[in-house]
Amino acid sequence: MSELVSNRIRTMAGKLGLPHLADGLSQYAKRADEAKMGYLDFLDLVLSEELGVRDDRRFRQGLRLSKLPHHKTLDDYDFSFQPELDPRKVKDLATLSFVEAKANAALLGPPGVGKTHIAVALAVAACRAGYSIYFTSLDDMVRHLRTAEATGRLTSKLRTYLRPSVLVVDEVGYQPLERAEANLVFQVISKRYEKGSIILTSNKAFSEWGQVFGDEVLATAILDRLLHHCEVVSINGNSYRLKNRLQAITQDTDVA
Ligand code: ADP
Ligand code: MG
């Protein structure tokens, strides 16, 4: 390939926003020569690599903006530790059809069973598939919305929780809310209803949400919208955080 042509391709690739092609042009040409590639195969290679690089960049950028506390996946989750949890139920969620349908997912159970882990894993999968993600604990969301409300910025702050395709709301029910706070949660849930997905985790059964939100009517209104299209996964088992300690205790009692 003449120097003139390769320079021209590099300039055009730059202008078209195809940096990978601009950088890797001579490598591409070499690979095409070696494999005696046809024209269509060559074009296919160049475009798919460019798309791969772009998807990867968007994925990494999406993870940065998501505020996820970590990036664990379902491969990191040991299903054998929770024998009552049907892996198929979680793996079905990981197909993300609920995200496509703008439906919700709720992960319920006591502390340490992996609710946040699974919520994060689903969010990472959704991010990889191109959906925008935002992670927050319920308490942080309420705190930020209250501050925004007090300073006349509620509408703009609400957008943080309404814009992403998937909003992860972690730890619903750890702290009871005041009425004004529950009202802010209702605004988020009702405005997202059938417009975007929510993945939530809670240590409370839905029947206890009246106490969490300090008002049965408000709790019912929130649950009504949340549960209309919602996959519910209950995890009833031991805390993974206490795994080694429980083993140690069992061993101690075995010896004694
Ligand atoms: P929860 O949100 O239910 O309180 P987490 O998701 O925070 O629990 O889990 C606590 C810790 O234990 C995390 O580090 C998580 O990755 C890990 N963990 C929980 N369950 C499992 C499991 N079955 N396999 C592997 N790691 C797990
Ligand atoms: Mg958690």
PDB file of C-alpha atoms and ligand atoms in Angstrom:
ATOM      1  CA  MET A   1       0.000   0.000   0.000  1.00  0.00           C
ATOM      2  CA  SER A   2       1.439   3.364  -0.924  1.00  0.00           C
ATOM      3  CA  GLU A   3       2.365   5.816   1.785  1.00  0.00           C
ATOM      4  CA  LEU A   4       0.014   8.340   0.219  1.00  0.00           C
ATOM      5  CA  VAL A   5      -3.004   6.048   0.402  1.00  0.00           C
ATOM      6  CA  SER A   6      -2.308   4.890   3.951  1.00  0.00           C
ATOM      7  CA  ASN A   7      -1.932   8.472   5.110  1.00  0.00           C
ATOM      8  CA  ARG A   8      -5.196   9.386   3.418  1.00  0.00           C
ATOM      9  CA  ILE A   9      -6.999   6.421   5.038  1.00  0.00           C
ATOM     10  CA  ARG A  10      -5.617   7.403   8.450  1.00  0.00           C
ATOM     11  CA  THR A  11      -6.829  10.982   8.036  1.00  0.00           C
ATOM     12  CA  MET A  12     -10.290   9.865   6.882  1.00  0.00           C
ATOM     13  CA  ALA A  13     -10.555   7.250   9.652  1.00  0.00           C
ATOM     14  CA  GLY A  14      -9.700   9.976  12.165  1.00  0.00           C
ATOM     15  CA  LYS A  15     -12.364  12.279  10.741  1.00  0.00           C
ATOM     16  CA  LEU A  16     -14.931   9.474  10.778  1.00  0.00           C
ATOM     17  CA  GLY A  17     -14.158   8.738  14.421  1.00  0.00           C
ATOM     18  CA  LEU A  18     -12.565   5.323  13.734  1.00  0.00           C
ATOM     19  CA  PRO A  19      -9.362   5.655  15.796  1.00  0.00           C
ATOM     20  CA  HIS A  20      -8.685   1.926  15.934  1.00  0.00           C
ATOM     21  CA  LEU A  21      -8.554   1.740  12.139  1.00  0.00           C
ATOM     22  CA  ALA A  22      -6.262   4.771  12.007  1.00  0.00           C
ATOM     23  CA  ASP A  23      -3.875   3.215  14.543  1.00  0.00           C
ATOM     24  CA  GLY A  24      -3.948  -0.350  13.293  1.00  0.00           C
ATOM     25  CA  LEU A  25      -3.971   0.169   9.532  1.00  0.00           C
ATOM     26  CA  SER A  26      -0.669  -1.541   8.716  1.00  0.00           C
ATOM     27  CA  GLN A  27      -1.531  -4.451  11.066  1.00  0.00           C
ATOM     28  CA  TYR A  28      -4.870  -4.887   9.292  1.00  0.00           C
ATOM     29  CA  ALA A  29      -3.242  -4.852   5.876  1.00  0.00           C
ATOM     30  CA  LYS A  30      -0.681  -7.437   7.026  1.00  0.00           C
ATOM     31  CA  ARG A  31      -3.377  -9.724   8.443  1.00  0.00           C
ATOM     32  CA  ALA A  32      -5.440  -9.435   5.272  1.00  0.00           C
ATOM     33  CA  ASP A  33      -2.384 -10.301   3.140  1.00  0.00           C
ATOM     34  CA  GLU A  34      -1.402 -13.273   5.289  1.00  0.00           C
ATOM     35  CA  ALA A  35      -4.910 -14.719   5.390  1.00  0.00           C
ATOM     36  CA  LYS A  36      -5.532 -13.858   1.732  1.00  0.00           C
ATOM     37  CA  MET A  37      -8.749 -12.219   2.822  1.00  0.00           C
ATOM     38  CA  GLY A  38     -11.532 -11.319   0.420  1.00  0.00           C
ATOM     39  CA  TYR A  39     -12.750  -7.710   0.271  1.00  0.00           C
ATOM     40  CA  LEU A  40     -15.890  -8.398   2.299  1.00  0.00           C
ATOM     41  CA  ASP A  41     -14.008 -10.365   4.957  1.00  0.00           C
ATOM     42  CA  PHE A  42     -11.521  -7.533   5.256  1.00  0.00           C
ATOM     43  CA  LEU A  43     -14.258  -4.941   5.683  1.00  0.00           C
ATOM     44  CA  ASP A  44     -15.985  -7.209   8.171  1.00  0.00           C
ATOM     45  CA  LEU A  45     -12.766  -7.510  10.204  1.00  0.00           C
ATOM     46  CA  VAL A  46     -12.109  -3.772  10.271  1.00  0.00           C
ATOM     47  CA  LEU A  47     -15.655  -2.811  11.203  1.00  0.00           C
ATOM     48  CA  SER A  48     -16.147  -5.517  13.846  1.00  0.00           C
ATOM     49  CA  GLU A  49     -12.842  -4.642  15.546  1.00  0.00           C
ATOM     50  CA  GLU A  50     -13.719  -0.963  15.549  1.00  0.00           C
ATOM     51  CA  LEU A  51     -17.128  -1.770  17.039  1.00  0.00           C
ATOM     52  CA  GLY A  52     -15.523  -4.055  19.639  1.00  0.00           C
ATOM     53  CA  VAL A  53     -13.153  -1.307  20.768  1.00  0.00           C
ATOM     54  CA  ARG A  54     -15.995   1.205  20.874  1.00  0.00           C
ATOM     55  CA  ASP A  55     -18.290  -1.131  22.886  1.00  0.00           C
ATOM     56  CA  ASP A  56     -15.495  -1.819  25.314  1.00  0.00           C
ATOM     57  CA  ARG A  57     -14.840   1.884  25.821  1.00  0.00           C
ATOM     58  CA  ARG A  58     -18.551   2.581  26.324  1.00  0.00           C
ATOM     59  CA  PHE A  59     -18.791  -0.319  28.810  1.00  0.00           C
ATOM     60  CA  ARG A  60     -15.856   0.974  30.874  1.00  0.00           C
ATOM     61  CA  GLN A  61     -17.205   4.525  30.787  1.00  0.00           C
ATOM     62  CA  GLY A  62     -20.685   3.218  31.748  1.00  0.00           C
ATOM     63  CA  LEU A  63     -19.236   1.349  34.733  1.00  0.00           C
ATOM     64  CA  ARG A  64     -17.424   4.513  35.852  1.00  0.00           C
ATOM     65  CA  LEU A  65     -20.651   6.544  35.775  1.00  0.00           C
ATOM     66  CA  SER A  66     -22.748   3.802  37.398  1.00  0.00           C
ATOM     67  CA  LYS A  67     -21.346   4.263  40.928  1.00  0.00           C
ATOM     68  CA  LEU A  68     -21.507   0.480  41.401  1.00  0.00           C
ATOM     69  CA  PRO A  69     -19.675  -0.459  44.629  1.00  0.00           C
ATOM     70  CA  HIS A  70     -17.784  -3.263  42.823  1.00  0.00           C
ATOM     71  CA  HIS A  71     -18.009  -5.171  39.562  1.00  0.00           C
ATOM     72  CA  LYS A  72     -18.650  -8.756  40.676  1.00  0.00           C
ATOM     73  CA  THR A  73     -20.431 -11.037  38.236  1.00  0.00           C
ATOM     74  CA  LEU A  74     -22.575 -14.148  38.505  1.00  0.00           C
ATOM     75  CA  ASP A  75     -19.442 -16.204  37.808  1.00  0.00           C
ATOM     76  CA  ASP A  76     -18.170 -14.969  41.185  1.00  0.00           C
ATOM     77  CA  TYR A  77     -21.363 -16.129  42.914  1.00  0.00           C
ATOM     78  CA  ASP A  78     -21.275 -19.598  44.490  1.00  0.00           C
ATOM     79  CA  PHE A  79     -24.797 -20.933  44.033  1.00  0.00           C
ATOM     80  CA  SER A  80     -23.961 -24.087  46.010  1.00  0.00           C
ATOM     81  CA  PHE A  81     -23.780 -21.904  49.129  1.00  0.00           C
ATOM     82  CA  GLN A  82     -27.490 -21.066  48.729  1.00  0.00           C
ATOM     83  CA  PRO A  83     -29.117 -24.425  47.943  1.00  0.00           C
ATOM     84  CA  GLU A  84     -32.625 -22.998  48.240  1.00  0.00           C
ATOM     85  CA  LEU A  85     -31.952 -20.431  45.529  1.00  0.00           C
ATOM     86  CA  ASP A  86     -32.697 -21.770  42.053  1.00  0.00           C
ATOM     87  CA  PRO A  87     -29.769 -20.621  39.844  1.00  0.00           C
ATOM     88  CA  ARG A  88     -32.076 -20.676  36.824  1.00  0.00           C
ATOM     89  CA  LYS A  89     -34.137 -17.885  38.323  1.00  0.00           C
ATOM     90  CA  VAL A  90     -31.083 -15.631  38.564  1.00  0.00           C
ATOM     91  CA  LYS A  91     -29.681 -16.708  35.205  1.00  0.00           C
ATOM     92  CA  ASP A  92     -33.048 -15.919  33.591  1.00  0.00           C
ATOM     93  CA  LEU A  93     -32.750 -12.407  34.994  1.00  0.00           C
ATOM     94  CA  ALA A  94     -29.260 -12.198  33.510  1.00  0.00           C
ATOM     95  CA  THR A  95     -30.768 -12.525  30.018  1.00  0.00           C
ATOM     96  CA  LEU A  96     -32.002  -8.970  30.742  1.00  0.00           C
ATOM     97  CA  SER A  97     -35.418  -9.476  29.192  1.00  0.00           C
ATOM     98  CA  PHE A  98     -36.869  -7.681  32.237  1.00  0.00           C
ATOM     99  CA  VAL A  99     -34.660  -4.679  31.436  1.00  0.00           C
ATOM    100  CA  GLU A 100     -35.820  -4.690  27.838  1.00  0.00           C
ATOM    101  CA  ALA A 101     -39.434  -4.809  29.087  1.00  0.00           C
ATOM    102  CA  LYS A 102     -38.739  -1.912  31.504  1.00  0.00           C
ATOM    103  CA  ALA A 103     -39.803  -4.197  34.329  1.00  0.00           C
ATOM    104  CA  ASN A 104     -38.249  -4.542  37.789  1.00  0.00           C
ATOM    105  CA  ALA A 105     -36.377  -7.123  39.836  1.00  0.00           C
ATOM    106  CA  ALA A 106     -36.439  -7.432  43.621  1.00  0.00           C
ATOM    107  CA  LEU A 107     -33.892  -9.423  45.623  1.00  0.00           C
ATOM    108  CA  LEU A 108     -35.091 -10.155  49.125  1.00  0.00           C
ATOM    109  CA  GLY A 109     -33.468 -11.859  52.078  1.00  0.00           C
ATOM    110  CA  PRO A 110     -31.483 -11.467  55.291  1.00  0.00           C
ATOM    111  CA  PRO A 111     -28.012  -9.838  55.411  1.00  0.00           C
ATOM    112  CA  GLY A 112     -25.067 -11.476  53.667  1.00  0.00           C
ATOM    113  CA  VAL A 113     -26.912 -13.798  51.278  1.00  0.00           C
ATOM    114  CA  GLY A 114     -25.635 -11.943  48.212  1.00  0.00           C
ATOM    115  CA  LYS A 115     -28.501  -9.609  47.333  1.00  0.00           C
ATOM    116  CA  THR A 116     -26.188  -6.704  46.496  1.00  0.00           C
ATOM    117  CA  HIS A 117     -23.772  -9.071  44.735  1.00  0.00           C
ATOM    118  CA  ILE A 118     -26.508 -10.352  42.402  1.00  0.00           C
ATOM    119  CA  ALA A 119     -27.968  -6.862  41.863  1.00  0.00           C
ATOM    120  CA  VAL A 120     -24.504  -5.606  40.873  1.00  0.00           C
ATOM    121  CA  ALA A 121     -23.893  -8.625  38.624  1.00  0.00           C
ATOM    122  CA  LEU A 122     -27.164  -7.954  36.776  1.00  0.00           C
ATOM    123  CA  ALA A 123     -26.254  -4.269  36.473  1.00  0.00           C
ATOM    124  CA  VAL A 124     -22.805  -5.101  35.088  1.00  0.00           C
ATOM    125  CA  ALA A 125     -24.441  -7.405  32.519  1.00  0.00           C
ATOM    126  CA  ALA A 126     -26.912  -4.660  31.579  1.00  0.00           C
ATOM    127  CA  CYS A 127     -24.070  -2.156  31.257  1.00  0.00           C
ATOM    128  CA  ARG A 128     -22.203  -4.523  28.958  1.00  0.00           C
ATOM    129  CA  ALA A 129     -25.362  -4.836  26.858  1.00  0.00           C
ATOM    130  CA  GLY A 130     -25.369  -1.057  26.422  1.00  0.00           C
ATOM    131  CA  TYR A 131     -27.889   0.068  29.068  1.00  0.00           C
ATOM    132  CA  SER A 132     -27.085   3.006  31.329  1.00  0.00           C
ATOM    133  CA  ILE A 133     -26.867   2.159  35.025  1.00  0.00           C
ATOM    134  CA  TYR A 134     -26.993   4.049  38.304  1.00  0.00           C
ATOM    135  CA  PHE A 135     -26.453   2.489  41.722  1.00  0.00           C
ATOM    136  CA  THR A 136     -27.564   4.014  45.006  1.00  0.00           C
ATOM    137  CA  SER A 137     -28.617   2.897  48.450  1.00  0.00           C
ATOM    138  CA  LEU A 138     -32.147   3.960  49.326  1.00  0.00           C
ATOM    139  CA  ASP A 139     -30.806   6.106  52.162  1.00  0.00           C
ATOM    140  CA  ASP A 140     -28.323   7.960  49.934  1.00  0.00           C
ATOM    141  CA  MET A 141     -31.018   8.592  47.334  1.00  0.00           C
ATOM    142  CA  VAL A 142     -33.402   9.981  49.943  1.00  0.00           C
ATOM    143  CA  ARG A 143     -30.672  12.120  51.507  1.00  0.00           C
ATOM    144  CA  HIS A 144     -29.669  13.623  48.157  1.00  0.00           C
ATOM    145  CA  LEU A 145     -33.264  14.258  47.143  1.00  0.00           C
ATOM    146  CA  ARG A 146     -34.035  15.950  50.464  1.00  0.00           C
ATOM    147  CA  THR A 147     -31.029  18.244  50.172  1.00  0.00           C
ATOM    148  CA  ALA A 148     -31.974  19.052  46.588  1.00  0.00           C
ATOM    149  CA  GLU A 149     -35.573  19.768  47.605  1.00  0.00           C
ATOM    150  CA  ALA A 150     -34.425  22.117  50.365  1.00  0.00           C
ATOM    151  CA  THR A 151     -32.332  24.098  47.882  1.00  0.00           C
ATOM    152  CA  GLY A 152     -34.868  24.156  45.041  1.00  0.00           C
ATOM    153  CA  ARG A 153     -33.011  21.643  42.848  1.00  0.00           C
ATOM    154  CA  LEU A 154     -35.365  18.684  43.204  1.00  0.00           C
ATOM    155  CA  THR A 155     -36.328  18.433  39.525  1.00  0.00           C
ATOM    156  CA  SER A 156     -32.745  18.318  38.375  1.00  0.00           C
ATOM    157  CA  LYS A 157     -31.707  15.841  41.121  1.00  0.00           C
ATOM    158  CA  LEU A 158     -34.665  13.581  40.299  1.00  0.00           C
ATOM    159  CA  ARG A 159     -33.205  13.268  36.808  1.00  0.00           C
ATOM    160  CA  THR A 160     -30.192  11.404  38.271  1.00  0.00           C
ATOM    161  CA  TYR A 161     -32.589   8.644  39.315  1.00  0.00           C
ATOM    162  CA  LEU A 162     -34.944   8.828  36.313  1.00  0.00           C
ATOM    163  CA  ARG A 163     -32.463   9.015  33.430  1.00  0.00           C
ATOM    164  CA  PRO A 164     -30.617   5.658  33.645  1.00  0.00           C
ATOM    165  CA  SER A 165     -32.160   2.608  31.973  1.00  0.00           C
ATOM    166  CA  VAL A 166     -31.472   0.614  35.129  1.00  0.00           C
ATOM    167  CA  LEU A 167     -31.606   2.098  38.622  1.00  0.00           C
ATOM    168  CA  VAL A 168     -30.239  -0.136  41.380  1.00  0.00           C
ATOM    169  CA  VAL A 169     -31.774   0.766  44.747  1.00  0.00           C
ATOM    170  CA  ASP A 170     -29.872  -1.080  47.438  1.00  0.00           C
ATOM    171  CA  GLU A 171     -30.865  -1.692  51.049  1.00  0.00           C
ATOM    172  CA  VAL A 172     -34.552  -0.800  51.107  1.00  0.00           C
ATOM    173  CA  GLY A 173     -35.757  -1.158  54.676  1.00  0.00           C
ATOM    174  CA  TYR A 174     -32.548  -0.801  56.661  1.00  0.00           C
ATOM    175  CA  GLN A 175     -33.735   2.544  58.045  1.00  0.00           C
ATOM    176  CA  PRO A 176     -37.359   3.566  58.447  1.00  0.00           C
ATOM    177  CA  LEU A 177     -38.243   6.711  56.494  1.00  0.00           C
ATOM    178  CA  GLU A 178     -40.205   9.795  57.396  1.00  0.00           C
ATOM    179  CA  ARG A 179     -43.326  10.614  55.416  1.00  0.00           C
ATOM    180  CA  ALA A 180     -41.658  13.372  53.364  1.00  0.00           C
ATOM    181  CA  GLU A 181     -38.835  10.961  52.498  1.00  0.00           C
ATOM    182  CA  ALA A 182     -41.245   8.193  51.524  1.00  0.00           C
ATOM    183  CA  ASN A 183     -42.968  10.715  49.263  1.00  0.00           C
ATOM    184  CA  LEU A 184     -39.704  11.344  47.424  1.00  0.00           C
ATOM    185  CA  VAL A 185     -39.257   7.588  46.937  1.00  0.00           C
ATOM    186  CA  PHE A 186     -42.810   7.410  45.580  1.00  0.00           C
ATOM    187  CA  GLN A 187     -41.944  10.123  43.039  1.00  0.00           C
ATOM    188  CA  VAL A 188     -38.961   8.135  41.762  1.00  0.00           C
ATOM    189  CA  ILE A 189     -40.867   4.831  41.604  1.00  0.00           C
ATOM    190  CA  SER A 190     -43.982   6.260  39.966  1.00  0.00           C
ATOM    191  CA  LYS A 191     -42.023   8.315  37.406  1.00  0.00           C
ATOM    192  CA  ARG A 192     -39.945   5.289  36.432  1.00  0.00           C
ATOM    193  CA  TYR A 193     -43.021   3.051  36.198  1.00  0.00           C
ATOM    194  CA  GLU A 194     -43.001   1.334  32.761  1.00  0.00           C
ATOM    195  CA  LYS A 195     -40.259   3.751  31.639  1.00  0.00           C
ATOM    196  CA  GLY A 196     -37.147   2.149  33.139  1.00  0.00           C
ATOM    197  CA  SER A 197     -36.090  -0.785  35.291  1.00  0.00           C
ATOM    198  CA  ILE A 198     -35.392  -0.851  38.993  1.00  0.00           C
ATOM    199  CA  ILE A 199     -33.344  -3.566  40.651  1.00  0.00           C
ATOM    200  CA  LEU A 200     -33.842  -3.370  44.382  1.00  0.00           C
ATOM    201  CA  THR A 201     -32.559  -5.271  47.359  1.00  0.00           C
ATOM    202  CA  SER A 202     -34.306  -5.480  50.711  1.00  0.00           C
ATOM    203  CA  ASN A 203     -34.052  -7.342  53.979  1.00  0.00           C
ATOM    204  CA  LYS A 204     -37.759  -6.722  54.588  1.00  0.00           C
ATOM    205  CA  ALA A 205     -40.720  -8.651  53.231  1.00  0.00           C
ATOM    206  CA  PHE A 206     -43.144  -6.516  51.196  1.00  0.00           C
ATOM    207  CA  SER A 207     -45.670  -6.922  54.027  1.00  0.00           C
ATOM    208  CA  GLU A 208     -43.296  -4.921  56.263  1.00  0.00           C
ATOM    209  CA  TRP A 209     -42.926  -2.000  53.867  1.00  0.00           C
ATOM    210  CA  GLY A 210     -45.711  -0.097  55.640  1.00  0.00           C
ATOM    211  CA  GLN A 211     -43.369   0.241  58.624  1.00  0.00           C
ATOM    212  CA  VAL A 212     -40.385   1.114  56.425  1.00  0.00           C
ATOM    213  CA  PHE A 213     -42.241   3.938  54.686  1.00  0.00           C
ATOM    214  CA  GLY A 214     -44.094   5.017  57.835  1.00  0.00           C
ATOM    215  CA  ASP A 215     -47.421   4.991  56.001  1.00  0.00           C
ATOM    216  CA  GLU A 216     -49.470   2.033  54.760  1.00  0.00           C
ATOM    217  CA  VAL A 217     -51.202   3.992  51.975  1.00  0.00           C
ATOM    218  CA  LEU A 218     -47.932   5.324  50.566  1.00  0.00           C
ATOM    219  CA  ALA A 219     -46.245   1.917  50.877  1.00  0.00           C
ATOM    220  CA  THR A 220     -49.148   0.324  49.001  1.00  0.00           C
ATOM    221  CA  ALA A 221     -48.922   2.960  46.254  1.00  0.00           C
ATOM    222  CA  ILE A 222     -45.171   2.345  45.924  1.00  0.00           C
ATOM    223  CA  LEU A 223     -45.562  -1.457  45.901  1.00  0.00           C
ATOM    224  CA  ASP A 224     -48.433  -1.258  43.412  1.00  0.00           C
ATOM    225  CA  ARG A 225     -46.201   0.357  40.773  1.00  0.00           C
ATOM    226  CA  LEU A 226     -43.074  -1.549  41.696  1.00  0.00           C
ATOM    227  CA  LEU A 227     -44.633  -5.008  41.652  1.00  0.00           C
ATOM    228  CA  HIS A 228     -46.897  -4.665  38.613  1.00  0.00           C
ATOM    229  CA  HIS A 229     -44.027  -5.908  36.439  1.00  0.00           C
ATOM    230  CA  CYS A 230     -41.461  -7.384  38.780  1.00  0.00           C
ATOM    231  CA  GLU A 231     -39.396 -10.541  39.126  1.00  0.00           C
ATOM    232  CA  VAL A 232     -39.018 -11.381  42.811  1.00  0.00           C
ATOM    233  CA  VAL A 233     -36.115 -13.507  44.027  1.00  0.00           C
ATOM    234  CA  SER A 234     -36.104 -14.475  47.699  1.00  0.00           C
ATOM    235  CA  ILE A 235     -32.862 -15.787  49.118  1.00  0.00           C
ATOM    236  CA  ASN A 236     -33.372 -17.600  52.397  1.00  0.00           C
ATOM    237  CA  GLY A 237     -30.082 -18.920  53.640  1.00  0.00           C
ATOM    238  CA  ASN A 238     -26.968 -18.278  55.661  1.00  0.00           C
ATOM    239  CA  SER A 239     -24.811 -15.183  55.445  1.00  0.00           C
ATOM    240  CA  TYR A 240     -21.786 -15.639  53.198  1.00  0.00           C
ATOM    241  CA  ARG A 241     -20.017 -13.021  55.310  1.00  0.00           C
ATOM    242  CA  LEU A 242     -20.202 -15.418  58.265  1.00  0.00           C
ATOM    243  CA  LYS A 243     -19.265 -18.450  56.162  1.00  0.00           C
ATOM    244  CA  ASN A 244     -15.812 -19.025  57.597  1.00  0.00           C
ATOM    245  CA  ARG A 245     -16.848 -18.068  61.089  1.00  0.00           C
ATOM    246  CA  LEU A 246     -19.758 -20.506  61.007  1.00  0.00           C
ATOM    247  CA  GLN A 247     -17.391 -23.218  59.799  1.00  0.00           C
ATOM    248  CA  ALA A 248     -14.991 -22.388  62.646  1.00  0.00           C
ATOM    249  CA  ILE A 249     -17.812 -22.545  65.189  1.00  0.00           C
ATOM    250  CA  THR A 250     -18.983 -25.912  63.817  1.00  0.00           C
ATOM    251  CA  GLN A 251     -15.417 -27.261  63.939  1.00  0.00           C
ATOM    252  CA  ASP A 252     -15.028 -26.032  67.525  1.00  0.00           C
ATOM    253  CA  THR A 253     -18.214 -27.764  68.595  1.00  0.00           C
ATOM    254  CA  ASP A 254     -17.156 -30.908  66.691  1.00  0.00           C
ATOM    255  CA  VAL A 255     -13.926 -31.023  68.708  1.00  0.00           C
ATOM    256  CA  ALA A 256     -15.715 -30.352  71.976  1.00  0.00           C
TER     257      ALA A 256
HETATM  258  P1  ADP B   1     -26.332  -8.766  51.031  1.00  0.00           P
HETATM  259  O1  ADP B   1     -26.460  -7.616  50.096  1.00  0.00           O
HETATM  260  O2  ADP B   1     -27.379  -9.814  50.853  1.00  0.00           O
HETATM  261  O3  ADP B   1     -26.212  -8.341  52.470  1.00  0.00           O
HETATM  262  P2  ADP B   1     -23.757  -9.065  49.736  1.00  0.00           P
HETATM  263  O4  ADP B   1     -24.151  -9.179  48.321  1.00  0.00           O
HETATM  264  O5  ADP B   1     -23.209  -7.749  50.172  1.00  0.00           O
HETATM  265  O6  ADP B   1     -24.962  -9.509  50.707  1.00  0.00           O
HETATM  266  O7  ADP B   1     -22.714 -10.228  50.071  1.00  0.00           O
HETATM  267  C1  ADP B   1     -21.754 -10.122  51.123  1.00  0.00           C
HETATM  268  C2  ADP B   1     -20.395 -10.561  50.636  1.00  0.00           C
HETATM  269  O8  ADP B   1     -20.383 -11.947  50.401  1.00  0.00           O
HETATM  270  C3  ADP B   1     -19.995  -9.922  49.320  1.00  0.00           C
HETATM  271  O9  ADP B   1     -18.598  -9.778  49.306  1.00  0.00           O
HETATM  272  C4  ADP B   1     -20.445 -10.943  48.283  1.00  0.00           C
HETATM  273  O10 ADP B   1     -19.690 -10.863  47.102  1.00  0.00           O
HETATM  274  C5  ADP B   1     -20.194 -12.237  49.020  1.00  0.00           C
HETATM  275  N1  ADP B   1     -21.150 -13.302  48.684  1.00  0.00           N
HETATM  276  C6  ADP B   1     -22.419 -13.426  49.159  1.00  0.00           C
HETATM  277  N2  ADP B   1     -22.981 -14.556  48.726  1.00  0.00           N
HETATM  278  C7  ADP B   1     -22.053 -15.175  47.974  1.00  0.00           C
HETATM  279  C8  ADP B   1     -22.032 -16.413  47.250  1.00  0.00           C
HETATM  280  N3  ADP B   1     -23.081 -17.256  47.252  1.00  0.00           N
HETATM  281  N4  ADP B   1     -20.907 -16.714  46.543  1.00  0.00           N
HETATM  282  C9  ADP B   1     -19.843 -15.881  46.555  1.00  0.00           C
HETATM  283  N5  ADP B   1     -19.802 -14.713  47.237  1.00  0.00           N
HETATM  284  C10 ADP B   1     -20.883 -14.357  47.941  1.00  0.00           C
HETATM  285 MG    MG B   2     -26.428  -5.605  50.506  1.00  0.00          MG
END
